[in-house]
Amino acid sequence: MSQHHAPARTRVAPSPTGDPHVGTAFMALFDLAWARKTGGQFVLRIEDTDQNRLVPGSEQQIFESLDWLGLSPDEGPREGGSHGPYRQSERLETYAPFVEKLLASGHAYLCWCSADRLKELREQQQQSKQAVTGYDRMCLGLTREERAQLPGFAEHPVVRMLVPDDVPLEFDDLIRGRVSAPRPDDQVILKADGFPTYHLAVVVDDHLMGITTIVRGEEWISSTPKHLLLYRWLGFDVPQFAHMPLLRNTDRSKISKRKNPAARLLWFREQGYLPEAVRNFLQLLGYPPSADGEEVATFEEFVEHFSWDKVNTTGPIFDLTKLDWLNGHYIRDLDPDELADRIIEWAKETGEWPEKPSKRHVELLRGATPLIQPRLTRLNEALPQLDFLFAADDELEVDDDAVASLRDDAIPVLETAIVEVEAAEPFSHEELMARLRARLVDEMGIKAKFAFAPVRVAVTGRKVSPPLFESMELLGRESTLVRLRALHARLLEAATAEG
Ligand code: GLU
């Protein structure tokens, strides 16, 4: 119950090192849910201290992807807030006093070991299969001058934590209960370039930003003992931890951008998924459906029933069939006009349509959206299904197989259809259907299945299409006639050539 919880401050802390990862949205969803549930705030912090890995534009993509999913933060580099700056690169002077404090209290020490020496050390340890691995504390207790006498000396030192023998390895996790982690190495907290490592920066920033609940992936469990030491040494209150399960591919391997296109958050948008479906999907990956098995749930419903102990701990499988199903559901739930807007927006974003599409195309799309809505799974399927509507009559591609599949009576069928289309008044799908049915099925005695096939192939170029009479009405009498006559002429020509 919300009244039992103090307002939580949560944060998501992505590194802007490429296309945003789907994991960022997964964390953000649970961060935001908890912040909303407790009446607190959700913070976005950009962890950009690894200057070598920065990718320009990546930060902007993080903002946009979170906005798109309805997971915008309350505070962040763009929103501002009273706990800024929210980019670690703008907080560099923040960390120095804490490093000084740790050095002064003897919890940290300078290390001048060169990269080569550390590499050698690692190799030796691997070869000799030593039980104790990690840094051997060569520099501990030495002055710069003393250390400079020894091999493998580097000019610029790093700062390492002096991890004590009795380092606590267990902690409470909101999702997992009591968790235990392996003993950590003497972790570097300040790099030779003066930048803090993740471990120092995350602890200092989470503290200064008043974060009460740290939601992050389970791959960080093994880092938590180091963080707990830093909290203790620096005299900070320890926040709560919620380590979310790793998202997995259907073969159970960890989801990565290299292996799975869906690891890229932008992929969902490109493929024509609706943000509400993606959000619901991420929700289901981490959280069981409601008691009655209902998988479709709004964010508000999710928040209302949210409780950490219900979050999954086993790696949720990234099952796109489920996402497709959800997307279809949300598509059918939209008002057709809203769906048309979304298709247009998608077409512009992906460059399928120009920024200013023609009025006729927009009108055709609006008219045709209700026809395709019942069977549409993703927005990217809409334009291919409707390409015949947008094609100029003389550029309509008529599928050869579809033509070849027509029976001999296609020529008289088309002749009759032309007469009826010329005469139909009003030019509505009801009128068209009534006339064609009366003449072709009732009078000529052709089964409906065969009677309309030539008309469909003529008008849409295909054997399978959105509802035929509605499509004819949308195209209008002139276009419909041009297309019926074109196929009629083609069939006649073929018949003459054969005969
Ligand atoms: N910058 C880290 C990441 O990209 C954040 C981890 C955390 O949430 O503590 O995963």
PDB file of N, CA and C in Angstrom, residues 404-441:
ATOM      1  N   ALA A 404      -2.499 -15.275 -64.113  1.00  0.00           N
ATOM      2  CA  ALA A 404      -2.489 -16.652 -64.628  1.00  0.00           C
ATOM      3  C   ALA A 404      -3.518 -17.528 -63.914  1.00  0.00           C
ATOM      4  N   SER A 405      -3.843 -17.158 -62.677  1.00  0.00           N
ATOM      5  CA  SER A 405      -4.778 -17.994 -61.913  1.00  0.00           C
ATOM      6  C   SER A 405      -6.237 -17.764 -62.321  1.00  0.00           C
ATOM      7  N   LEU A 406      -6.490 -16.772 -63.142  1.00  0.00           N
ATOM      8  CA  LEU A 406      -7.890 -16.459 -63.499  1.00  0.00           C
ATOM      9  C   LEU A 406      -8.435 -17.497 -64.479  1.00  0.00           C
ATOM     10  N   ARG A 407      -9.735 -17.699 -64.401  1.00  0.00           N
ATOM     11  CA  ARG A 407     -10.363 -18.693 -65.299  1.00  0.00           C
ATOM     12  C   ARG A 407     -10.733 -18.038 -66.633  1.00  0.00           C
ATOM     13  N   ASP A 408     -11.170 -18.869 -67.576  1.00  0.00           N
ATOM     14  CA  ASP A 408     -11.505 -18.351 -68.910  1.00  0.00           C
ATOM     15  C   ASP A 408     -12.624 -17.322 -68.881  1.00  0.00           C
ATOM     16  N   ASP A 409     -13.519 -17.449 -67.893  1.00  0.00           N
ATOM     17  CA  ASP A 409     -14.653 -16.501 -67.888  1.00  0.00           C
ATOM     18  C   ASP A 409     -14.256 -15.116 -67.361  1.00  0.00           C
ATOM     19  N   ALA A 410     -12.961 -14.894 -67.126  1.00  0.00           N
ATOM     20  CA  ALA A 410     -12.533 -13.580 -66.622  1.00  0.00           C
ATOM     21  C   ALA A 410     -12.916 -12.460 -67.602  1.00  0.00           C
ATOM     22  N   ILE A 411     -12.827 -12.742 -68.897  1.00  0.00           N
ATOM     23  CA  ILE A 411     -13.114 -11.680 -69.877  1.00  0.00           C
ATOM     24  C   ILE A 411     -14.591 -11.244 -69.818  1.00  0.00           C
ATOM     25  N   PRO A 412     -15.545 -12.161 -69.913  1.00  0.00           N
ATOM     26  CA  PRO A 412     -16.937 -11.706 -69.759  1.00  0.00           C
ATOM     27  C   PRO A 412     -17.231 -11.121 -68.377  1.00  0.00           C
ATOM     28  N   VAL A 413     -16.565 -11.636 -67.336  1.00  0.00           N
ATOM     29  CA  VAL A 413     -16.779 -11.076 -65.988  1.00  0.00           C
ATOM     30  C   VAL A 413     -16.363  -9.607 -65.978  1.00  0.00           C
ATOM     31  N   LEU A 414     -15.197  -9.326 -66.547  1.00  0.00           N
ATOM     32  CA  LEU A 414     -14.709  -7.939 -66.537  1.00  0.00           C
ATOM     33  C   LEU A 414     -15.626  -7.052 -67.385  1.00  0.00           C
ATOM     34  N   GLU A 415     -16.109  -7.581 -68.513  1.00  0.00           N
ATOM     35  CA  GLU A 415     -17.018  -6.787 -69.366  1.00  0.00           C
ATOM     36  C   GLU A 415     -18.277  -6.404 -68.594  1.00  0.00           C
ATOM     37  N   THR A 416     -18.815  -7.366 -67.876  1.00  0.00           N
ATOM     38  CA  THR A 416     -20.013  -7.100 -67.076  1.00  0.00           C
ATOM     39  C   THR A 416     -19.696  -6.101 -65.963  1.00  0.00           C
ATOM     40  N   ALA A 417     -18.536  -6.308 -65.317  1.00  0.00           N
ATOM     41  CA  ALA A 417     -18.161  -5.417 -64.212  1.00  0.00           C
ATOM     42  C   ALA A 417     -18.042  -3.977 -64.713  1.00  0.00           C
ATOM     43  N   ILE A 418     -17.466  -3.818 -65.901  1.00  0.00           N
ATOM     44  CA  ILE A 418     -17.288  -2.457 -66.447  1.00  0.00           C
ATOM     45  C   ILE A 418     -18.653  -1.776 -66.622  1.00  0.00           C
ATOM     46  N   VAL A 419     -19.596  -2.514 -67.173  1.00  0.00           N
ATOM     47  CA  VAL A 419     -20.934  -1.938 -67.368  1.00  0.00           C
ATOM     48  C   VAL A 419     -21.538  -1.523 -66.026  1.00  0.00           C
ATOM     49  N   GLU A 420     -21.398  -2.377 -65.020  1.00  0.00           N
ATOM     50  CA  GLU A 420     -22.015  -2.094 -63.718  1.00  0.00           C
ATOM     51  C   GLU A 420     -21.313  -0.948 -62.993  1.00  0.00           C
ATOM     52  N   VAL A 421     -19.993  -0.894 -63.127  1.00  0.00           N
ATOM     53  CA  VAL A 421     -19.253   0.193 -62.469  1.00  0.00           C
ATOM     54  C   VAL A 421     -19.616   1.534 -63.124  1.00  0.00           C
ATOM     55  N   GLU A 422     -19.804   1.503 -64.437  1.00  0.00           N
ATOM     56  CA  GLU A 422     -20.218   2.739 -65.139  1.00  0.00           C
ATOM     57  C   GLU A 422     -21.577   3.215 -64.635  1.00  0.00           C
ATOM     58  N   ALA A 423     -22.438   2.245 -64.341  1.00  0.00           N
ATOM     59  CA  ALA A 423     -23.831   2.602 -64.038  1.00  0.00           C
ATOM     60  C   ALA A 423     -24.108   2.811 -62.552  1.00  0.00           C
ATOM     61  N   ALA A 424     -23.206   2.338 -61.689  1.00  0.00           N
ATOM     62  CA  ALA A 424     -23.519   2.336 -60.247  1.00  0.00           C
ATOM     63  C   ALA A 424     -23.834   3.745 -59.745  1.00  0.00           C
ATOM     64  N   GLU A 425     -24.948   3.856 -59.077  1.00  0.00           N
ATOM     65  CA  GLU A 425     -25.353   5.165 -58.543  1.00  0.00           C
ATOM     66  C   GLU A 425     -26.086   4.941 -57.237  1.00  0.00           C
ATOM     67  N   PRO A 426     -25.647   5.422 -56.095  1.00  0.00           N
ATOM     68  CA  PRO A 426     -24.381   6.147 -55.907  1.00  0.00           C
ATOM     69  C   PRO A 426     -23.184   5.194 -56.069  1.00  0.00           C
ATOM     70  N   PHE A 427     -22.003   5.787 -56.171  1.00  0.00           N
ATOM     71  CA  PHE A 427     -20.803   4.962 -56.324  1.00  0.00           C
ATOM     72  C   PHE A 427     -20.316   4.553 -54.931  1.00  0.00           C
ATOM     73  N   SER A 428     -21.082   3.623 -54.352  1.00  0.00           N
ATOM     74  CA  SER A 428     -20.753   3.191 -52.974  1.00  0.00           C
ATOM     75  C   SER A 428     -20.447   1.708 -52.977  1.00  0.00           C
ATOM     76  N   HIS A 429     -19.774   1.250 -51.921  1.00  0.00           N
ATOM     77  CA  HIS A 429     -19.429  -0.178 -51.909  1.00  0.00           C
ATOM     78  C   HIS A 429     -20.664  -1.050 -51.836  1.00  0.00           C
ATOM     79  N   GLU A 430     -21.731  -0.565 -51.149  1.00  0.00           N
ATOM     80  CA  GLU A 430     -22.961  -1.368 -51.064  1.00  0.00           C
ATOM     81  C   GLU A 430     -23.557  -1.562 -52.451  1.00  0.00           C
ATOM     82  N   GLU A 431     -23.618  -0.444 -53.177  1.00  0.00           N
ATOM     83  CA  GLU A 431     -24.224  -0.478 -54.508  1.00  0.00           C
ATOM     84  C   GLU A 431     -23.386  -1.359 -55.446  1.00  0.00           C
ATOM     85  N   LEU A 432     -22.068  -1.205 -55.360  1.00  0.00           N
ATOM     86  CA  LEU A 432     -21.179  -1.996 -56.228  1.00  0.00           C
ATOM     87  C   LEU A 432     -21.345  -3.481 -55.935  1.00  0.00           C
ATOM     88  N   MET A 433     -21.389  -3.806 -54.664  1.00  0.00           N
ATOM     89  CA  MET A 433     -21.492  -5.217 -54.310  1.00  0.00           C
ATOM     90  C   MET A 433     -22.829  -5.779 -54.775  1.00  0.00           C
ATOM     91  N   ALA A 434     -23.894  -5.013 -54.557  1.00  0.00           N
ATOM     92  CA  ALA A 434     -25.228  -5.498 -54.926  1.00  0.00           C
ATOM     93  C   ALA A 434     -25.294  -5.747 -56.435  1.00  0.00           C
ATOM     94  N   ARG A 435     -24.769  -4.798 -57.205  1.00  0.00           N
ATOM     95  CA  ARG A 435     -24.849  -4.944 -58.674  1.00  0.00           C
ATOM     96  C   ARG A 435     -24.010  -6.113 -59.170  1.00  0.00           C
ATOM     97  N   LEU A 436     -22.774  -6.203 -58.691  1.00  0.00           N
ATOM     98  CA  LEU A 436     -21.897  -7.252 -59.198  1.00  0.00           C
ATOM     99  C   LEU A 436     -22.397  -8.633 -58.767  1.00  0.00           C
ATOM    100  N   ARG A 437     -22.904  -8.684 -57.554  1.00  0.00           N
ATOM    101  CA  ARG A 437     -23.437  -9.968 -57.081  1.00  0.00           C
ATOM    102  C   ARG A 437     -24.638 -10.393 -57.930  1.00  0.00           C
ATOM    103  N   ALA A 438     -25.530  -9.449 -58.172  1.00  0.00           N
ATOM    104  CA  ALA A 438     -26.740  -9.763 -58.941  1.00  0.00           C
ATOM    105  C   ALA A 438     -26.380 -10.271 -60.337  1.00  0.00           C
ATOM    106  N   ARG A 439     -25.447  -9.567 -60.983  1.00  0.00           N
ATOM    107  CA  ARG A 439     -25.153  -9.945 -62.375  1.00  0.00           C
ATOM    108  C   ARG A 439     -24.270 -11.190 -62.456  1.00  0.00           C
ATOM    109  N   LEU A 440     -23.151 -11.176 -61.679  1.00  0.00           N
ATOM    110  CA  LEU A 440     -22.159 -12.241 -61.854  1.00  0.00           C
ATOM    111  C   LEU A 440     -22.586 -13.539 -61.174  1.00  0.00           C
ATOM    112  N   VAL A 441     -23.090 -13.421 -59.961  1.00  0.00           N
ATOM    113  CA  VAL A 441     -23.404 -14.634 -59.201  1.00  0.00           C
ATOM    114  C   VAL A 441     -24.809 -15.129 -59.541  1.00  0.00           C
TER     115      VAL A 441
END
